[in-house]
Short mmCIF file of C-alpha atoms in Angstrom, two decimals:
data_model
loop_
_atom_site.label_atom_id
_atom_site.label_comp_id
_atom_site.label_asym_id
_atom_site.label_seq_id
_atom_site.Cartn_x
_atom_site.Cartn_y
_atom_site.Cartn_z
CA UNK A 1 -15.23 -23.24 -25.01
CA UNK A 2 -11.74 -22.66 -23.69
CA UNK A 3 -10.99 -21.16 -20.35
CA UNK A 4 -8.39 -18.46 -20.43
CA UNK A 5 -6.54 -17.35 -17.38
CA UNK A 6 -6.45 -13.59 -17.02
CA UNK A 7 -3.05 -11.97 -17.39
CA UNK A 8 -1.36 -11.22 -14.08
CA UNK A 9 -1.64 -7.68 -12.78
CA UNK A 10 1.16 -5.39 -13.80
CA UNK A 11 3.30 -3.47 -11.35
CA UNK A 12 1.45 -0.25 -12.25
CA UNK A 13 -1.92 -1.86 -11.50
CA UNK A 14 -0.75 -3.15 -8.12
CA UNK A 15 0.76 0.21 -7.16
CA UNK A 16 -2.42 2.05 -8.15
CA UNK A 17 -4.55 -0.41 -6.20
CA UNK A 18 -2.43 -0.01 -3.05
CA UNK A 19 -2.43 3.79 -3.31
CA UNK A 20 -6.21 3.82 -3.74
CA UNK A 21 -6.68 1.51 -0.76
CA UNK A 22 -4.36 3.61 1.41
CA UNK A 23 -6.13 6.87 0.52
CA UNK A 24 -9.57 5.42 1.22
CA UNK A 25 -8.58 3.71 4.48
CA UNK A 26 -6.78 6.75 5.89
CA UNK A 27 -9.70 8.97 4.83
CA UNK A 28 -12.17 6.70 6.61
CA UNK A 29 -10.01 6.75 9.74
CA UNK A 30 -9.94 10.56 9.59
CA UNK A 31 -13.72 10.72 9.17
CA UNK A 32 -14.15 8.33 12.11
CA UNK A 33 -11.83 10.51 14.22
CA UNK A 34 -13.88 13.59 13.34
CA UNK A 35 -17.14 11.82 14.21
CA UNK A 36 -15.79 10.47 17.49
CA UNK A 37 -14.29 13.83 18.43
CA UNK A 38 -17.54 15.60 17.67
CA UNK A 39 -19.58 13.04 19.62
CA UNK A 40 -17.37 13.49 22.70
CA UNK A 41 -17.82 17.25 22.64
CA UNK A 42 -14.30 18.12 21.51
CA UNK A 43 -15.45 19.93 18.37
CA UNK A 44 -14.33 23.37 19.56
CA UNK A 45 -10.81 22.11 20.19
CA UNK A 46 -10.75 20.25 16.86
CA UNK A 47 -11.71 23.27 14.81
CA UNK A 48 -9.19 25.53 16.52
CA UNK A 49 -6.63 25.13 13.73
CA UNK A 50 -3.97 23.81 16.09
CA UNK A 51 -2.14 20.52 16.16
CA UNK A 52 -3.06 17.63 13.90
CA UNK A 53 -6.78 18.42 13.50
CA UNK A 54 -6.53 20.65 10.42
CA UNK A 55 -4.85 17.77 8.59
CA UNK A 56 -7.51 15.35 9.83
CA UNK A 57 -10.23 17.64 8.46
CA UNK A 58 -8.46 18.39 5.17
CA UNK A 59 -7.15 14.93 4.22
CA UNK A 60 -10.50 13.29 3.29
CA UNK A 61 -11.48 16.36 1.26
CA UNK A 62 -8.44 15.83 -0.97
CA UNK A 63 -7.75 12.09 -0.77
CA UNK A 64 -11.21 10.78 -1.67
CA UNK A 65 -11.47 12.68 -4.99
CA UNK A 66 -7.90 11.66 -5.83
CA UNK A 67 -8.77 8.03 -5.05
CA UNK A 68 -11.81 8.28 -7.34
CA UNK A 69 -9.67 9.59 -10.19
CA UNK A 70 -7.11 6.84 -9.57
CA UNK A 71 -9.88 4.22 -9.73
CA UNK A 72 -10.81 5.53 -13.17
CA UNK A 73 -7.13 5.43 -14.20
CA UNK A 74 -6.86 1.84 -12.93
CA UNK A 75 -9.94 0.84 -14.94
CA UNK A 76 -8.47 2.38 -18.08
CA UNK A 77 -5.08 0.71 -17.57
CA UNK A 78 -6.76 -2.65 -16.94
CA UNK A 79 -9.00 -2.33 -19.99
CA UNK A 80 -6.07 -1.44 -22.25
CA UNK A 81 -4.05 -4.37 -20.93
CA UNK A 82 -6.95 -6.80 -21.41
CA UNK A 83 -7.59 -5.48 -24.92
CA UNK A 84 -3.94 -6.00 -25.83
CA UNK A 85 -4.02 -9.53 -24.40
CA UNK A 86 -7.19 -10.33 -26.33
CA UNK A 87 -5.66 -9.06 -29.56
CA UNK A 88 -2.57 -11.19 -29.00
CA UNK A 89 -4.73 -14.29 -28.50
CA UNK A 90 -7.25 -13.55 -31.25
CA UNK A 91 -7.97 -16.21 -33.83
CA UNK A 92 -8.84 -15.16 -37.38
CA UNK A 93 -11.87 -16.66 -39.19
CA UNK A 94 -9.75 -19.31 -40.93
CA UNK A 95 -8.58 -20.74 -37.60
CA UNK A 96 -5.08 -19.24 -37.66
CA UNK A 97 -3.53 -17.11 -34.99
#
C-alpha cells in the first residue's frame, strides 16, 4: 500500500477557509457582546437602534448562514480537486498509468 500525500490547498480553498473563520469568529464575538450587554442590564440601550448595536445584532444573522454556505462551497471545491488528483494518479488494470 502506498502512501500518497494530499495535494496542497489551492489559493481559493485558503481564501474560503479564512473568510469562513472570520465570519464565524466575528459572529461569536457579536453574540458574546449581546449576551454580556443583556446580562449587565444594558438591553434597552442596545435595542435603541443607535450607534454600533444594530450592526452587532444584525451581523450574526447574516454572517452565520453565509459561512454555512461557504463551508458547503469549500467542501465541493475540495472534493472536485481531490477527484481530479485521483484521476491523474489512477492506474489502469494492466498496471499502466
